[in-house]
PDB file of C-alpha atoms and ligand atoms in Angstrom:
ATOM      1  CA  UNK A 263     -33.239  29.452  32.753  1.00  0.00           C
ATOM      2  CA  UNK A 264     -31.636  28.416  29.649  1.00  0.00           C
ATOM      3  CA  UNK A 265     -27.987  28.147  29.604  1.00  0.00           C
ATOM      4  CA  UNK A 266     -27.681  30.915  26.907  1.00  0.00           C
ATOM      5  CA  UNK A 267     -24.776  32.977  26.842  1.00  0.00           C
ATOM      6  CA  UNK A 268     -25.847  36.471  28.211  1.00  0.00           C
ATOM      7  CA  UNK A 269     -23.722  38.443  25.677  1.00  0.00           C
ATOM      8  CA  UNK A 270     -25.126  36.479  22.812  1.00  0.00           C
ATOM      9  CA  UNK A 271     -28.695  36.797  24.146  1.00  0.00           C
ATOM     10  CA  UNK A 272     -27.909  40.452  24.526  1.00  0.00           C
ATOM     11  CA  UNK A 273     -26.804  40.621  21.070  1.00  0.00           C
ATOM     12  CA  UNK A 274     -30.069  38.895  19.795  1.00  0.00           C
ATOM     13  CA  UNK A 275     -32.480  41.100  21.711  1.00  0.00           C
ATOM     14  CA  UNK A 276     -30.766  44.226  20.345  1.00  0.00           C
ATOM     15  CA  UNK A 277     -30.884  42.617  16.808  1.00  0.00           C
ATOM     16  CA  UNK A 278     -34.765  41.575  17.240  1.00  0.00           C
ATOM     17  CA  UNK A 279     -35.738  45.603  18.648  1.00  0.00           C
ATOM     18  CA  UNK A 280     -34.097  46.805  15.426  1.00  0.00           C
ATOM     19  CA  UNK A 281     -35.914  44.247  13.490  1.00  0.00           C
ATOM     20  CA  UNK A 282     -39.178  44.924  15.133  1.00  0.00           C
ATOM     21  CA  UNK A 283     -38.771  48.809  14.397  1.00  0.00           C
ATOM     22  CA  UNK A 284     -38.125  48.099  10.690  1.00  0.00           C
ATOM     23  CA  UNK A 285     -41.060  45.738  10.515  1.00  0.00           C
ATOM     24  CA  UNK A 286     -43.310  48.164  11.859  1.00  0.00           C
ATOM     25  CA  UNK A 287     -41.921  50.937   9.624  1.00  0.00           C
ATOM     26  CA  UNK A 288     -42.469  48.792   6.488  1.00  0.00           C
ATOM     27  CA  UNK A 289     -45.883  47.797   7.491  1.00  0.00           C
ATOM     28  CA  UNK A 290     -46.993  51.225   7.938  1.00  0.00           C
ATOM     29  CA  UNK A 291     -45.358  52.103   4.402  1.00  0.00           C
ATOM     30  CA  UNK A 292     -47.352  49.045   2.899  1.00  0.00           C
ATOM     31  CA  UNK A 293     -50.574  50.327   4.239  1.00  0.00           C
ATOM     32  CA  UNK A 294     -50.091  53.912   3.209  1.00  0.00           C
ATOM     33  CA  UNK A 295     -49.000  52.871  -0.426  1.00  0.00           C
ATOM     34  CA  UNK A 296     -51.891  50.497  -1.077  1.00  0.00           C
ATOM     35  CA  UNK A 297     -53.784  52.428  -3.855  1.00  0.00           C
ATOM     36  CA  UNK A 298     -56.989  50.769  -2.323  1.00  0.00           C
ATOM     37  CA  UNK A 299     -56.472  52.759   0.686  1.00  0.00           C
ATOM     38  CA  UNK A 300     -56.248  56.060  -1.018  1.00  0.00           C
ATOM     39  CA  UNK A 301     -59.452  57.284  -2.438  1.00  0.00           C
ATOM     40  CA  UNK A 302     -57.854  60.194  -4.389  1.00  0.00           C
ATOM     41  CA  UNK A 303     -55.821  57.902  -6.485  1.00  0.00           C
ATOM     42  CA  UNK A 304     -58.710  55.365  -7.324  1.00  0.00           C
ATOM     43  CA  UNK A 305     -60.930  58.367  -8.283  1.00  0.00           C
ATOM     44  CA  UNK A 306     -58.517  59.667 -10.727  1.00  0.00           C
ATOM     45  CA  UNK A 307     -57.642  56.363 -12.285  1.00  0.00           C
ATOM     46  CA  UNK A 308     -57.965  56.222 -15.827  1.00  0.00           C
ATOM     47  CA  UNK A 309     -59.336  53.091 -17.807  1.00  0.00           C
ATOM     48  CA  UNK A 310     -57.172  50.057 -17.859  1.00  0.00           C
ATOM     49  CA  UNK A 311     -55.216  51.129 -14.517  1.00  0.00           C
ATOM     50  CA  UNK A 312     -57.933  49.116 -12.457  1.00  0.00           C
ATOM     51  CA  UNK A 313     -56.130  45.873 -12.872  1.00  0.00           C
ATOM     52  CA  UNK A 314     -52.710  47.342 -12.240  1.00  0.00           C
ATOM     53  CA  UNK A 315     -54.271  48.805  -9.158  1.00  0.00           C
ATOM     54  CA  UNK A 316     -55.604  45.520  -8.202  1.00  0.00           C
ATOM     55  CA  UNK A 317     -52.481  43.962  -8.607  1.00  0.00           C
ATOM     56  CA  UNK A 318     -50.717  46.253  -6.257  1.00  0.00           C
ATOM     57  CA  UNK A 319     -53.267  45.950  -3.880  1.00  0.00           C
ATOM     58  CA  UNK A 320     -53.217  42.249  -3.548  1.00  0.00           C
ATOM     59  CA  UNK A 321     -49.115  42.248  -3.447  1.00  0.00           C
ATOM     60  CA  UNK A 322     -49.700  44.734  -0.623  1.00  0.00           C
ATOM     61  CA  UNK A 323     -51.903  42.240   1.311  1.00  0.00           C
ATOM     62  CA  UNK A 324     -49.516  39.613   0.778  1.00  0.00           C
ATOM     63  CA  UNK A 325     -46.635  41.680   1.649  1.00  0.00           C
ATOM     64  CA  UNK A 326     -48.375  43.013   4.706  1.00  0.00           C
ATOM     65  CA  UNK A 327     -49.169  39.502   5.942  1.00  0.00           C
ATOM     66  CA  UNK A 328     -45.875  38.383   5.716  1.00  0.00           C
ATOM     67  CA  UNK A 329     -44.673  41.593   7.758  1.00  0.00           C
ATOM     68  CA  UNK A 330     -47.429  40.851  10.466  1.00  0.00           C
ATOM     69  CA  UNK A 331     -46.067  37.208  10.521  1.00  0.00           C
ATOM     70  CA  UNK A 332     -42.650  38.726  11.273  1.00  0.00           C
ATOM     71  CA  UNK A 333     -43.825  40.881  13.787  1.00  0.00           C
ATOM     72  CA  UNK A 334     -45.601  38.347  15.868  1.00  0.00           C
ATOM     73  CA  UNK A 335     -42.531  35.981  15.589  1.00  0.00           C
ATOM     74  CA  UNK A 336     -40.425  38.729  16.916  1.00  0.00           C
ATOM     75  CA  UNK A 337     -42.748  39.707  19.564  1.00  0.00           C
ATOM     76  CA  UNK A 338     -42.795  35.929  20.789  1.00  0.00           C
ATOM     77  CA  UNK A 339     -38.917  35.858  20.784  1.00  0.00           C
ATOM     78  CA  UNK A 340     -38.541  39.038  22.736  1.00  0.00           C
ATOM     79  CA  UNK A 341     -41.200  37.854  25.201  1.00  0.00           C
ATOM     80  CA  UNK A 342     -39.139  34.682  25.796  1.00  0.00           C
ATOM     81  CA  UNK A 343     -36.138  36.480  26.250  1.00  0.00           C
ATOM     82  CA  UNK A 344     -37.760  38.364  29.195  1.00  0.00           C
ATOM     83  CA  UNK A 345     -38.949  35.352  30.752  1.00  0.00           C
ATOM     84  CA  UNK A 346     -35.787  33.507  30.281  1.00  0.00           C
ATOM     85  CA  UNK A 347     -37.111  30.860  28.095  1.00  0.00           C
ATOM     86  CA  UNK A 348     -35.615  32.178  24.800  1.00  0.00           C
ATOM     87  CA  UNK A 349     -33.809  29.588  23.010  1.00  0.00           C
ATOM     88  CA  UNK A 350     -35.695  26.404  23.959  1.00  0.00           C
ATOM     89  CA  UNK A 351     -37.308  24.183  21.340  1.00  0.00           C
ATOM     90  CA  UNK A 352     -40.928  24.331  21.321  1.00  0.00           C
ATOM     91  CA  UNK A 353     -41.200  20.560  20.547  1.00  0.00           C
ATOM     92  CA  UNK A 354     -38.593  18.758  22.472  1.00  0.00           C
ATOM     93  CA  UNK A 355     -37.747  21.483  25.070  1.00  0.00           C
ATOM     94  CA  UNK A 356     -33.871  21.037  24.139  1.00  0.00           C
ATOM     95  CA  UNK A 357     -31.739  24.246  23.809  1.00  0.00           C
ATOM     96  CA  UNK A 358     -31.608  25.412  20.076  1.00  0.00           C
ATOM     97  CA  UNK A 359     -28.480  25.513  18.709  1.00  0.00           C
ATOM     98  CA  UNK A 360     -26.888  28.825  19.216  1.00  0.00           C
ATOM     99  CA  UNK A 361     -25.709  29.311  15.294  1.00  0.00           C
ATOM    100  CA  UNK A 362     -29.200  28.632  14.356  1.00  0.00           C
ATOM    101  CA  UNK A 363     -30.651  31.386  16.407  1.00  0.00           C
ATOM    102  CA  UNK A 364     -28.120  33.724  15.231  1.00  0.00           C
ATOM    103  CA  UNK A 365     -28.961  32.969  11.511  1.00  0.00           C
ATOM    104  CA  UNK A 366     -32.542  32.898  12.402  1.00  0.00           C
ATOM    105  CA  UNK A 367     -33.344  34.681  16.057  1.00  0.00           C
ATOM    106  CA  UNK A 368     -37.117  33.794  15.596  1.00  0.00           C
ATOM    107  CA  UNK A 369     -36.573  30.128  15.250  1.00  0.00           C
ATOM    108  CA  UNK A 370     -38.603  28.306  17.651  1.00  0.00           C
ATOM    109  CA  UNK A 371     -37.676  24.716  16.935  1.00  0.00           C
ATOM    110  CA  UNK A 372     -34.185  22.802  17.059  1.00  0.00           C
ATOM    111  CA  UNK A 373     -32.486  21.624  13.612  1.00  0.00           C
ATOM    112  CA  UNK A 374     -33.769  17.909  14.442  1.00  0.00           C
ATOM    113  CA  UNK A 375     -37.321  19.122  15.250  1.00  0.00           C
ATOM    114  CA  UNK A 376     -37.733  21.277  12.451  1.00  0.00           C
ATOM    115  CA  UNK A 377     -36.325  18.693  10.167  1.00  0.00           C
ATOM    116  CA  UNK A 378     -38.938  15.965  11.495  1.00  0.00           C
ATOM    117  CA  UNK A 379     -41.901  18.203  11.790  1.00  0.00           C
ATOM    118  CA  UNK A 380     -41.725  20.713   8.859  1.00  0.00           C
ATOM    119  CA  UNK A 381     -39.443  18.736   6.296  1.00  0.00           C
ATOM    120  CA  UNK A 382     -37.115  21.658   6.066  1.00  0.00           C
TER     121      UNK A 382
HETATM  122 ZN1  LIG B  47     -36.359  20.158  19.299  1.00  0.00          ZN
END
């Protein structure tokens, strides 16, 4: 069990659950708004709108992928909270700085490791 302050952990958990709902809602909207998924729209499209549709479609895919990635990291973080391993660096096993987690609750590495491994 990490020495994470319980109050802070509860705060982060609530935040993550809210984020999870938002991401799921956005993901649904992105899929629904994608013109490629809507046959009615595709049929009624006039000449010249195809490239516009294709652009929106490719943007939906990129945005959808970002949202899916976010959803996965949120799920991982929530699972860790449940297991009591939240806040531990995946690389060195040290406690991740609380400030870092508050700024980025889905962070899986401490500042030192993320600098070393990801050049951030
Ligand atoms: Zn580390």
